[in-house]
mmCIF file with all atom_site columns, C-alpha atoms in Angstrom:
data_model
loop_
_atom_site.group_PDB
_atom_site.id
_atom_site.type_symbol
_atom_site.label_atom_id
_atom_site.label_alt_id
_atom_site.label_comp_id
_atom_site.label_asym_id
_atom_site.label_entity_id
_atom_site.label_seq_id
_atom_site.pdbx_PDB_ins_code
_atom_site.Cartn_x
_atom_site.Cartn_y
_atom_site.Cartn_z
_atom_site.occupancy
_atom_site.B_iso_or_equiv
_atom_site.pdbx_formal_charge
_atom_site.auth_seq_id
_atom_site.auth_comp_id
_atom_site.auth_asym_id
_atom_site.auth_atom_id
_atom_site.pdbx_PDB_model_num
ATOM 1   C CA . MET F 1 1   ? 93.145  60.809  107.792 1.00 89.00 ? 12  MET F CA 1
ATOM 2   C CA . THR F 1 2   ? 96.389  59.542  106.370 1.00 94.00 ? 13  THR F CA 1
ATOM 3   C CA . TRP F 1 3   ? 99.781  61.188  106.501 1.00 95.00 ? 14  TRP F CA 1
ATOM 4   C CA . ARG F 1 4   ? 99.460  61.792  102.750 1.00 97.00 ? 15  ARG F CA 1
ATOM 5   C CA . ASN F 1 5   ? 96.391  63.957  103.324 1.00 97.00 ? 16  ASN F CA 1
ATOM 6   C CA . TYR F 1 6   ? 98.313  66.013  105.846 1.00 97.00 ? 17  TYR F CA 1
ATOM 7   C CA . LEU F 1 7   ? 101.314 66.220  103.524 1.00 97.00 ? 18  LEU F CA 1
ATOM 8   C CA . VAL F 1 8   ? 99.162  67.532  100.651 1.00 97.00 ? 19  VAL F CA 1
ATOM 9   C CA . LEU F 1 9   ? 97.573  70.129  102.944 1.00 97.00 ? 20  LEU F CA 1
ATOM 10  C CA . THR F 1 10  ? 101.024 71.171  104.166 1.00 97.00 ? 21  THR F CA 1
ATOM 11  C CA . PHE F 1 11  ? 102.263 71.546  100.599 1.00 97.00 ? 22  PHE F CA 1
ATOM 12  C CA . LEU F 1 12  ? 99.179  73.505  99.545  1.00 97.00 ? 23  LEU F CA 1
ATOM 13  C CA . GLY F 1 13  ? 99.512  75.779  102.586 1.00 96.00 ? 24  GLY F CA 1
ATOM 14  C CA . LEU F 1 14  ? 103.137 76.471  101.719 1.00 96.00 ? 25  LEU F CA 1
ATOM 15  C CA . ILE F 1 15  ? 102.497 77.108  98.021  1.00 97.00 ? 26  ILE F CA 1
ATOM 16  C CA . VAL F 1 16  ? 99.575  79.483  98.627  1.00 95.00 ? 27  VAL F CA 1
ATOM 17  C CA . SER F 1 17  ? 101.492 81.342  101.362 1.00 94.00 ? 28  SER F CA 1
ATOM 18  C CA . LEU F 1 18  ? 104.569 81.742  99.169  1.00 95.00 ? 29  LEU F CA 1
ATOM 19  C CA . PHE F 1 19  ? 102.422 82.888  96.254  1.00 96.00 ? 30  PHE F CA 1
ATOM 20  C CA . PHE F 1 20  ? 100.859 85.703  98.237  1.00 93.00 ? 31  PHE F CA 1
ATOM 21  C CA . ALA F 1 21  ? 104.090 86.553  100.075 1.00 93.00 ? 32  ALA F CA 1
ATOM 22  C CA . GLN F 1 22  ? 105.740 87.519  96.787  1.00 94.00 ? 33  GLN F CA 1
ATOM 23  C CA . PHE F 1 23  ? 103.374 90.478  96.478  1.00 95.00 ? 34  PHE F CA 1
ATOM 24  C CA . GLU F 1 24  ? 104.523 91.989  99.775  1.00 93.00 ? 35  GLU F CA 1
ATOM 25  C CA . PRO F 1 25  ? 108.247 92.803  99.510  1.00 93.00 ? 36  PRO F CA 1
ATOM 26  C CA . PHE F 1 26  ? 108.271 94.969  102.666 1.00 94.00 ? 37  PHE F CA 1
ATOM 27  C CA . PRO F 1 27  ? 106.086 95.450  105.771 1.00 94.00 ? 38  PRO F CA 1
ATOM 28  C CA . GLY F 1 28  ? 102.754 96.747  104.599 1.00 87.00 ? 39  GLY F CA 1
ATOM 29  C CA . TYR F 1 29  ? 101.441 98.477  107.697 1.00 89.00 ? 40  TYR F CA 1
ATOM 30  C CA . LEU F 1 30  ? 102.493 100.010 110.998 1.00 88.00 ? 41  LEU F CA 1
ATOM 31  C CA . ASP F 1 31  ? 102.355 96.914  113.225 1.00 91.00 ? 42  ASP F CA 1
ATOM 32  C CA . ALA F 1 32  ? 104.254 94.717  110.777 1.00 93.00 ? 43  ALA F CA 1
ATOM 33  C CA . ASP F 1 33  ? 106.959 97.356  110.447 1.00 94.00 ? 44  ASP F CA 1
ATOM 34  C CA . TYR F 1 34  ? 107.307 97.604  114.215 1.00 94.00 ? 45  TYR F CA 1
ATOM 35  C CA . TYR F 1 35  ? 107.636 93.830  114.622 1.00 96.00 ? 46  TYR F CA 1
ATOM 36  C CA . PHE F 1 36  ? 110.118 93.667  111.752 1.00 97.00 ? 47  PHE F CA 1
ATOM 37  C CA . GLY F 1 37  ? 112.228 96.387  113.367 1.00 96.00 ? 48  GLY F CA 1
ATOM 38  C CA . GLY F 1 38  ? 112.068 94.570  116.700 1.00 96.00 ? 49  GLY F CA 1
ATOM 39  C CA . GLY F 1 39  ? 113.148 91.369  114.971 1.00 98.00 ? 50  GLY F CA 1
ATOM 40  C CA . ILE F 1 40  ? 116.142 93.129  113.460 1.00 98.00 ? 51  ILE F CA 1
ATOM 41  C CA . GLN F 1 41  ? 117.191 94.451  116.862 1.00 97.00 ? 52  GLN F CA 1
ATOM 42  C CA . LEU F 1 42  ? 116.908 90.971  118.398 1.00 98.00 ? 53  LEU F CA 1
ATOM 43  C CA . ALA F 1 43  ? 118.719 89.267  115.513 1.00 98.00 ? 54  ALA F CA 1
ATOM 44  C CA . GLN F 1 44  ? 121.594 91.749  115.798 1.00 97.00 ? 55  GLN F CA 1
ATOM 45  C CA . GLY F 1 45  ? 121.922 91.014  119.517 1.00 97.00 ? 56  GLY F CA 1
ATOM 46  C CA . LYS F 1 46  ? 120.651 94.385  120.684 1.00 97.00 ? 57  LYS F CA 1
ATOM 47  C CA . GLY F 1 47  ? 117.769 92.938  122.686 1.00 97.00 ? 58  GLY F CA 1
ATOM 48  C CA . PHE F 1 48  ? 114.397 94.553  123.147 1.00 97.00 ? 59  PHE F CA 1
ATOM 49  C CA . THR F 1 49  ? 115.464 98.089  122.269 1.00 95.00 ? 60  THR F CA 1
ATOM 50  C CA . GLU F 1 50  ? 114.360 100.764 119.832 1.00 92.00 ? 61  GLU F CA 1
ATOM 51  C CA . PRO F 1 51  ? 116.990 103.023 118.255 1.00 91.00 ? 62  PRO F CA 1
ATOM 52  C CA . TYR F 1 52  ? 114.219 105.408 117.147 1.00 87.00 ? 63  TYR F CA 1
ATOM 53  C CA . VAL F 1 53  ? 111.234 107.227 118.602 1.00 84.00 ? 64  VAL F CA 1
ATOM 54  C CA . TRP F 1 54  ? 108.257 105.108 117.581 1.00 78.00 ? 65  TRP F CA 1
ATOM 55  C CA . ASN F 1 55  ? 105.632 107.191 119.293 1.00 73.00 ? 66  ASN F CA 1
ATOM 56  C CA . TYR F 1 56  ? 105.489 109.888 121.907 1.00 70.00 ? 67  TYR F CA 1
ATOM 57  C CA . LEU F 1 57  ? 103.396 107.948 124.437 1.00 73.00 ? 68  LEU F CA 1
ATOM 58  C CA . ASP F 1 58  ? 106.313 106.293 126.222 1.00 71.00 ? 69  ASP F CA 1
ATOM 59  C CA . ASN F 1 59  ? 108.280 109.581 126.444 1.00 76.00 ? 70  ASN F CA 1
ATOM 60  C CA . PRO F 1 60  ? 111.780 108.187 125.837 1.00 79.00 ? 71  PRO F CA 1
ATOM 61  C CA . GLN F 1 61  ? 114.537 110.049 127.637 1.00 82.00 ? 72  GLN F CA 1
ATOM 62  C CA . SER F 1 62  ? 117.298 108.795 125.322 1.00 84.00 ? 73  SER F CA 1
ATOM 63  C CA . LEU F 1 63  ? 117.943 106.459 122.419 1.00 88.00 ? 74  LEU F CA 1
ATOM 64  C CA . PRO F 1 64  ? 117.979 103.528 122.294 1.00 91.00 ? 75  PRO F CA 1
ATOM 65  C CA . HIS F 1 65  ? 115.191 102.824 124.765 1.00 89.00 ? 76  HIS F CA 1
ATOM 66  C CA . PRO F 1 66  ? 113.208 99.693  125.735 1.00 90.00 ? 77  PRO F CA 1
ATOM 67  C CA . SER F 1 67  ? 110.892 98.335  123.069 1.00 91.00 ? 78  SER F CA 1
ATOM 68  C CA . HIS F 1 68  ? 107.547 96.558  123.122 1.00 89.00 ? 79  HIS F CA 1
ATOM 69  C CA . GLY F 1 69  ? 106.009 98.776  125.751 1.00 82.00 ? 80  GLY F CA 1
ATOM 70  C CA . TYR F 1 70  ? 102.729 98.664  123.839 1.00 82.00 ? 81  TYR F CA 1
ATOM 71  C CA . TRP F 1 71  ? 102.867 95.674  121.464 1.00 85.00 ? 82  TRP F CA 1
ATOM 72  C CA . MET F 1 72  ? 103.602 92.164  122.671 1.00 94.00 ? 83  MET F CA 1
ATOM 73  C CA . PRO F 1 73  ? 106.994 90.800  121.527 1.00 97.00 ? 84  PRO F CA 1
ATOM 74  C CA . LEU F 1 74  ? 106.165 87.323  120.131 1.00 98.00 ? 85  LEU F CA 1
ATOM 75  C CA . ALA F 1 75  ? 105.968 88.464  116.500 1.00 97.00 ? 86  ALA F CA 1
ATOM 76  C CA . SER F 1 76  ? 109.384 90.121  116.804 1.00 98.00 ? 87  SER F CA 1
ATOM 77  C CA . ILE F 1 77  ? 110.806 86.960  118.358 1.00 98.00 ? 88  ILE F CA 1
ATOM 78  C CA . ILE F 1 78  ? 109.447 84.863  115.478 1.00 98.00 ? 89  ILE F CA 1
ATOM 79  C CA . ALA F 1 79  ? 110.852 87.341  112.945 1.00 98.00 ? 90  ALA F CA 1
ATOM 80  C CA . ALA F 1 80  ? 114.244 87.351  114.692 1.00 98.00 ? 91  ALA F CA 1
ATOM 81  C CA . THR F 1 81  ? 114.331 83.549  114.659 1.00 98.00 ? 92  THR F CA 1
ATOM 82  C CA . GLY F 1 82  ? 114.047 83.499  110.866 1.00 98.00 ? 93  GLY F CA 1
ATOM 83  C CA . MET F 1 83  ? 116.709 86.179  110.575 1.00 98.00 ? 94  MET F CA 1
ATOM 84  C CA . ILE F 1 84  ? 119.073 84.266  112.857 1.00 98.00 ? 95  ILE F CA 1
ATOM 85  C CA . VAL F 1 85  ? 118.525 80.979  111.022 1.00 98.00 ? 96  VAL F CA 1
ATOM 86  C CA . LEU F 1 86  ? 119.135 82.551  107.602 1.00 98.00 ? 97  LEU F CA 1
ATOM 87  C CA . HIS F 1 87  ? 121.936 84.868  108.838 1.00 98.00 ? 98  HIS F CA 1
ATOM 88  C CA . GLN F 1 88  ? 120.382 87.987  107.323 1.00 97.00 ? 99  GLN F CA 1
ATOM 89  C CA . THR F 1 89  ? 118.052 90.747  108.427 1.00 97.00 ? 100 THR F CA 1
ATOM 90  C CA . SER F 1 90  ? 115.926 90.976  105.303 1.00 97.00 ? 101 SER F CA 1
ATOM 91  C CA . TYR F 1 91  ? 112.142 91.064  105.358 1.00 97.00 ? 102 TYR F CA 1
ATOM 92  C CA . ALA F 1 92  ? 112.059 87.702  103.572 1.00 96.00 ? 103 ALA F CA 1
ATOM 93  C CA . ALA F 1 93  ? 114.159 86.152  106.344 1.00 97.00 ? 104 ALA F CA 1
ATOM 94  C CA . GLY F 1 94  ? 111.904 87.686  108.981 1.00 97.00 ? 105 GLY F CA 1
ATOM 95  C CA . ARG F 1 95  ? 108.867 86.053  107.377 1.00 97.00 ? 106 ARG F CA 1
ATOM 96  C CA . LEU F 1 96  ? 110.299 82.531  107.508 1.00 97.00 ? 107 LEU F CA 1
ATOM 97  C CA . GLY F 1 97  ? 108.641 81.602  110.818 1.00 96.00 ? 108 GLY F CA 1
ATOM 98  C CA . PHE F 1 98  ? 105.333 83.076  109.744 1.00 96.00 ? 109 PHE F CA 1
ATOM 99  C CA . LEU F 1 99  ? 105.393 81.105  106.493 1.00 96.00 ? 110 LEU F CA 1
ATOM 100 C CA . ILE F 1 100 ? 105.992 77.934  108.493 1.00 96.00 ? 111 ILE F CA 1
ATOM 101 C CA . PHE F 1 101 ? 103.021 78.741  110.709 1.00 96.00 ? 112 PHE F CA 1
ATOM 102 C CA . ALA F 1 102 ? 100.882 79.501  107.645 1.00 94.00 ? 113 ALA F CA 1
ATOM 103 C CA . MET F 1 103 ? 101.920 76.161  106.195 1.00 95.00 ? 114 MET F CA 1
ATOM 104 C CA . LEU F 1 104 ? 100.822 74.339  109.352 1.00 96.00 ? 115 LEU F CA 1
ATOM 105 C CA . VAL F 1 105 ? 97.428  76.030  109.787 1.00 96.00 ? 116 VAL F CA 1
ATOM 106 C CA . PRO F 1 106 ? 95.633  73.765  107.250 1.00 97.00 ? 117 PRO F CA 1
ATOM 107 C CA . VAL F 1 107 ? 97.142  70.653  108.837 1.00 97.00 ? 118 VAL F CA 1
ATOM 108 C CA . ILE F 1 108 ? 96.137  71.671  112.353 1.00 97.00 ? 119 ILE F CA 1
ATOM 109 C CA . THR F 1 109 ? 92.666  72.637  111.137 1.00 97.00 ? 120 THR F CA 1
ATOM 110 C CA . ALA F 1 110 ? 92.187  69.284  109.414 1.00 98.00 ? 121 ALA F CA 1
ATOM 111 C CA . ALA F 1 111 ? 93.491  67.385  112.441 1.00 98.00 ? 122 ALA F CA 1
ATOM 112 C CA . LEU F 1 112 ? 91.092  69.224  114.744 1.00 98.00 ? 123 LEU F CA 1
ATOM 113 C CA . ALA F 1 113 ? 88.174  68.653  112.372 1.00 98.00 ? 124 ALA F CA 1
ATOM 114 C CA . TYR F 1 114 ? 88.986  64.960  112.164 1.00 98.00 ? 125 TYR F CA 1
ATOM 115 C CA . ASN F 1 115 ? 89.401  64.731  115.926 1.00 97.00 ? 126 ASN F CA 1
ATOM 116 C CA . PHE F 1 116 ? 85.945  66.221  116.494 1.00 97.00 ? 127 PHE F CA 1
ATOM 117 C CA . SER F 1 117 ? 84.005  64.606  113.637 1.00 97.00 ? 128 SER F CA 1
ATOM 118 C CA . LYS F 1 118 ? 85.944  61.408  112.841 1.00 96.00 ? 129 LYS F CA 1
ATOM 119 C CA . ARG F 1 119 ? 85.052  62.106  109.201 1.00 97.00 ? 130 ARG F CA 1
ATOM 120 C CA . ARG F 1 120 ? 87.844  62.278  106.653 1.00 97.00 ? 131 ARG F CA 1
ATOM 121 C CA . ASP F 1 121 ? 85.824  64.294  104.132 1.00 97.00 ? 132 ASP F CA 1
ATOM 122 C CA . LEU F 1 122 ? 85.002  67.028  106.660 1.00 97.00 ? 133 LEU F CA 1
ATOM 123 C CA . ALA F 1 123 ? 88.615  67.142  107.778 1.00 97.00 ? 134 ALA F CA 1
ATOM 124 C CA . ILE F 1 124 ? 89.874  67.589  104.214 1.00 97.00 ? 135 ILE F CA 1
ATOM 125 C CA . VAL F 1 125 ? 87.284  70.283  103.462 1.00 97.00 ? 136 VAL F CA 1
ATOM 126 C CA . SER F 1 126 ? 88.247  72.072  106.686 1.00 97.00 ? 137 SER F CA 1
ATOM 127 C CA . GLY F 1 127 ? 91.923  71.927  105.737 1.00 97.00 ? 138 GLY F CA 1
ATOM 128 C CA . LEU F 1 128 ? 91.162  73.243  102.253 1.00 97.00 ? 139 LEU F CA 1
ATOM 129 C CA . LEU F 1 129 ? 89.094  76.070  103.710 1.00 96.00 ? 140 LEU F CA 1
ATOM 130 C CA . ALA F 1 130 ? 92.107  76.972  105.834 1.00 96.00 ? 141 ALA F CA 1
ATOM 131 C CA . VAL F 1 131 ? 94.320  76.977  102.718 1.00 95.00 ? 142 VAL F CA 1
ATOM 132 C CA . PHE F 1 132 ? 91.913  79.046  100.626 1.00 93.00 ? 143 PHE F CA 1
ATOM 133 C CA . SER F 1 133 ? 90.369  81.061  103.405 1.00 85.00 ? 144 SER F CA 1
ATOM 134 C CA . ILE F 1 134 ? 90.021  84.255  101.334 1.00 75.00 ? 145 ILE F CA 1
ATOM 135 C CA . TYR F 1 135 ? 91.016  86.167  104.484 1.00 69.00 ? 146 TYR F CA 1
#
């Protein structure tokens, strides 16, 4: 595998991710909304807190209260990183880190395939399957 192969896979991963990201202007489901809200709190310097009652299971005594009692915080940290880098708390800024990861998935997949098989053609096909995974 050459660096050009990896560069093409990186570019394809970025283009496909950006194409599909344009159709989701806001968090599309409960978990994504929670992580986005956690990212906003972190980016604004408020730490792992929730200024709202997310669910009744943790029985908050007051607001704000500690966040991420149920969900793990890595996605909120990644979202906050994009918001901090771009100096805004928009959903697009929160997705920056995830778009970078999506861009790198085909490259990592191809590198692993090449490492195991030592075949360039299988590595490229693996990287392309990661780009156009249909999932």
